[in-house]
Coordinates of C-alpha atoms in Angstrom, one line a residue:
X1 CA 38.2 56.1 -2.6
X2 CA 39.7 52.3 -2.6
X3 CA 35.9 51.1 -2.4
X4 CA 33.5 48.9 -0.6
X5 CA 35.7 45.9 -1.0
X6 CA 39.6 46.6 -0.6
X7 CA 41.7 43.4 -0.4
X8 CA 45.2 44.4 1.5
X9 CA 48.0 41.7 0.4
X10 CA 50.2 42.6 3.1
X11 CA 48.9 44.0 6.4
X12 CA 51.9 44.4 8.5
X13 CA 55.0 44.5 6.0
X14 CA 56.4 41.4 7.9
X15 CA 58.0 38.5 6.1
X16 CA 56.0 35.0 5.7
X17 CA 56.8 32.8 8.1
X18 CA 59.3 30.1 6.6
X19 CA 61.3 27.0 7.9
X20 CA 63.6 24.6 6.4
X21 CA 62.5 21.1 5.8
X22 CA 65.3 18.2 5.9
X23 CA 63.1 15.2 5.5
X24 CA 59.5 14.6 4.3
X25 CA 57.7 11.3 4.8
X26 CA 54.7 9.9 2.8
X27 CA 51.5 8.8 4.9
X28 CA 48.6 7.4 2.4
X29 CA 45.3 7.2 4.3
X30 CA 43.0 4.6 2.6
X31 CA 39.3 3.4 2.7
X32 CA 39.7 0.3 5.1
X33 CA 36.5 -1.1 2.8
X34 CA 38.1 -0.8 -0.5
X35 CA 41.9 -0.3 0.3
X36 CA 41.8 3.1 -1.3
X37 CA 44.0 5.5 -1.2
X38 CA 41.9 8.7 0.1
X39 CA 43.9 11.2 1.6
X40 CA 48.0 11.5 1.4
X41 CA 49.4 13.3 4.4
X42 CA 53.3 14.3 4.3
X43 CA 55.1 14.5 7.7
X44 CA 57.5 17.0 7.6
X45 CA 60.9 16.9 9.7
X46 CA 62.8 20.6 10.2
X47 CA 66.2 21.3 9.7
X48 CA 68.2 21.4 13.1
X49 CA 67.1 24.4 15.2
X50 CA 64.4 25.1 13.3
X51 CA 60.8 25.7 15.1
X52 CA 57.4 25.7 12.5
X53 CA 55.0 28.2 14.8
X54 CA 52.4 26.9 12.7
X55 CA 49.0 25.3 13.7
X56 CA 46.0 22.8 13.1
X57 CA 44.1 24.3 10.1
X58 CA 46.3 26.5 8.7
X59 CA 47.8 26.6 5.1
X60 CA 51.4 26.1 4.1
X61 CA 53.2 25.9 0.7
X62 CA 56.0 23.4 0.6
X63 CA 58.0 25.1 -2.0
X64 CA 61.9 25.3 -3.0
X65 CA 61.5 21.4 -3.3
X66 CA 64.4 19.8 -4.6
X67 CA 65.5 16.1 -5.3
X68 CA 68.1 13.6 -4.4
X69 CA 69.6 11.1 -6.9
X70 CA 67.3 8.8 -7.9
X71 CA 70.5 6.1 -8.0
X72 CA 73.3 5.7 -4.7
X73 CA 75.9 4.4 -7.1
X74 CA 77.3 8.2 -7.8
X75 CA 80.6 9.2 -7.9
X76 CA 80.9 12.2 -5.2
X77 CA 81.3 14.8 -7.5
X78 CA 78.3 13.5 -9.1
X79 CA 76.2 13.9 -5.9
X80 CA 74.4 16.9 -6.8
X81 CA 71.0 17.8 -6.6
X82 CA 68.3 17.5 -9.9
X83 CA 64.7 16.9 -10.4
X84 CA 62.1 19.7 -11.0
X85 CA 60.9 22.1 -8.1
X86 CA 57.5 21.9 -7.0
X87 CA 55.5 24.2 -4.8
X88 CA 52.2 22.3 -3.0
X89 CA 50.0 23.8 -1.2
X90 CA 49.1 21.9 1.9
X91 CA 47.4 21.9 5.0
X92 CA 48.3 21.3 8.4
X93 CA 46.6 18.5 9.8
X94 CA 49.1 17.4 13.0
X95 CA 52.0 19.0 14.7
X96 CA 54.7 16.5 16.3
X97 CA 56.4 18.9 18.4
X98 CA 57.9 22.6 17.2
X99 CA 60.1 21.0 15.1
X100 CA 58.1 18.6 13.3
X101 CA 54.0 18.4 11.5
X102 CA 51.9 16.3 9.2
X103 CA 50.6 18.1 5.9
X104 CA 47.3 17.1 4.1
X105 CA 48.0 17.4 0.8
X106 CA 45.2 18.8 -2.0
X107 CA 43.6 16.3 -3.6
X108 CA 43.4 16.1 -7.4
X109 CA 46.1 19.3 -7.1
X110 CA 48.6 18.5 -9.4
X111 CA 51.9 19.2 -7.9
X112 CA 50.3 17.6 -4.5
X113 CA 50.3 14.4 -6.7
X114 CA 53.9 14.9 -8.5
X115 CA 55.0 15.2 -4.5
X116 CA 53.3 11.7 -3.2
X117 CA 54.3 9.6 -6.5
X118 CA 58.0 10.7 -6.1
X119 CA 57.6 10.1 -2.1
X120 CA 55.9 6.8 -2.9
X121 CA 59.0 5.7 -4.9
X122 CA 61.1 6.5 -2.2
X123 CA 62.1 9.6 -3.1
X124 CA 64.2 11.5 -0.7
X125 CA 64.5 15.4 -0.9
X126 CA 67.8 17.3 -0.9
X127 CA 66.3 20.3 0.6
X128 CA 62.6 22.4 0.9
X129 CA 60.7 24.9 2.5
X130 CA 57.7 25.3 4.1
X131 CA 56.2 28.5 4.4
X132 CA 53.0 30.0 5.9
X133 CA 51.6 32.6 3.4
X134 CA 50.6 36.2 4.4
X135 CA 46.5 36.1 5.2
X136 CA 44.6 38.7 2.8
X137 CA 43.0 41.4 4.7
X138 CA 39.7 42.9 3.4
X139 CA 38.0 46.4 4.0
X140 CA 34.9 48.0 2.6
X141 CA 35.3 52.1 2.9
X142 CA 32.6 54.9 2.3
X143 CA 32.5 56.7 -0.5
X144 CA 33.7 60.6 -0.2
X145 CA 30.2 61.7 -0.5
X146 CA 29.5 59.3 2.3
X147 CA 32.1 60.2 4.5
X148 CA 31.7 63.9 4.2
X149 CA 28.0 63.7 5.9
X150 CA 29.2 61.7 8.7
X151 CA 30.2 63.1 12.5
X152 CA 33.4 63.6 12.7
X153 CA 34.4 61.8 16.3
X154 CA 34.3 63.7 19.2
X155 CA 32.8 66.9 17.6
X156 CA 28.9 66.1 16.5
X157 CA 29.8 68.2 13.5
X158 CA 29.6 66.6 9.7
X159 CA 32.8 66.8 8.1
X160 CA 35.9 64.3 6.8
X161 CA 37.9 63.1 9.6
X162 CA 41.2 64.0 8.0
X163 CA 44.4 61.2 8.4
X164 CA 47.9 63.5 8.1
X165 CA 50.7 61.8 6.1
X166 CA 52.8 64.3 7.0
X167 CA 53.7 64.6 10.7
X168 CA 55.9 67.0 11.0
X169 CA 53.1 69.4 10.5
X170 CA 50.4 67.4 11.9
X171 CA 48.9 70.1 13.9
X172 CA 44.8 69.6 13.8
X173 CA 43.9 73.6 12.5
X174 CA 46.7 73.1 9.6
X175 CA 46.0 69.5 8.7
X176 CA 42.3 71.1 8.3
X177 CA 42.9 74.0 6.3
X178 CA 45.5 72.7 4.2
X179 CA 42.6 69.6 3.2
X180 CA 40.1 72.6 3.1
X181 CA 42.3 75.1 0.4
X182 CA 42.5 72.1 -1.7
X183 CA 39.1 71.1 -1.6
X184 CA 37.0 74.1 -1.8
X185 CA 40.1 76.0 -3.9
X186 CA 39.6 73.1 -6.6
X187 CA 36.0 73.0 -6.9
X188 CA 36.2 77.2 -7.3
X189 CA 38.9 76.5 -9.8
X190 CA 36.6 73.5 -11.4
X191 CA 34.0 76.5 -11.4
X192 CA 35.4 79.1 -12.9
X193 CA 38.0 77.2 -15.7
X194 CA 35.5 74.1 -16.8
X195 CA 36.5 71.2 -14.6
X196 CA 40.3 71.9 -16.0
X197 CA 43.3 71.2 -13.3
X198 CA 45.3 74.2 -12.2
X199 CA 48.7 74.0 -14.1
X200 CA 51.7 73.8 -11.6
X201 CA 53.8 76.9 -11.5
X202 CA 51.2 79.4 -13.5
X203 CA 51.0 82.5 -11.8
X204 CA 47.9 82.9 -13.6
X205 CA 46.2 79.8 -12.1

């Protein structure tokens, strides 16, 4: 019985839908009255070959973020990447072909702010992701009791429409008697021995 409100994390097993990023650059919207700032969008540029599939409205994390340098006067073997990681959750408010899109970032969301004051000081990233995260499914189910008084399809009868999980004997007249020896052998057992479990492997039970 998983209930009258059953959230599904994952309803098709499928990765979430991820792309490189190779550049991201800072766009601060602000109140033309009182010079502002109001909104701070991030346009993001993918890596070579890389398409985003993503659209107006939708949701994305920028995650994996890592920094440049701060300083160009590095020796080479010095020209490593450092900073901390972030991971901003965003939304996508323009797309600039499949290989490009602007990001609204949260306001007041911390890390959204850690993001556009580093981008502000002309901070450049060494690499990052964006990623669209797997949509939450929900389902409300009947209870057993319920269940068990409605028609089951296609026969007018009450009973429990019964789902096989095993399908190499998924013939209808066995997946029904197997359910019904457990369910009416359990109740008699439930009966007779005080709502105890049969113990596996007694001859007895």
């Amino acid at each position: 019985d998983f209930g009258e409100d059953f959230v599904v994390q994952d309803a098709d097993g499928e990765p979430a839908l991820r792309s490189t990023v190779s550049s991201m650059e800072l766009v601060e919207n602000q109140d033309s009255a009182t010079a502002v700032t109001t909104t701070s969008d991030v346009r993001l540029e993918l890596a070579e070959g890389e398409r985003h599939r993503l659209s107006r409205g939708v949701n994305v994390i920028l995650e994996d973020i890592r920094w440049l340098p701060e300083s160009t006067e590095v020796e080479e073997e010095e020209e490593k990447v450092i900073g901390e990681r972030l991971s901003v959750v965003a939304e996508v408010v323009n797309l600039h072909g499949p290989s490009a899109c602007t990001v609204r970032l949260i306001p007041d969301d911390p890390a959204g702010t850690a993001l556009a004051s580093k981008l502000h000081r002309n901070h450049h990233i060494a690499s990052a992701s964006v990623v669209r995260p797997k949509k939450t499914v929900r389902l409300s189910f009947e209870t057993m009791s319920q269940a068990l008084l409605r028609p089951v399809e296609g026969s007018g009868e009450e009973g429990l429409k019964v789902l096989p999980c095993d399908w190499g004997k998924a013939s209808p007249r066995r997946v029904d008697t197997v359910h019904a020896c457990w369910t009416i052998g359990l109740e008699a057992f439930h009966a007779a021995h005080g709502d105890r479990d049969p113990t596996p492997g007694s001859k007895e039970d």
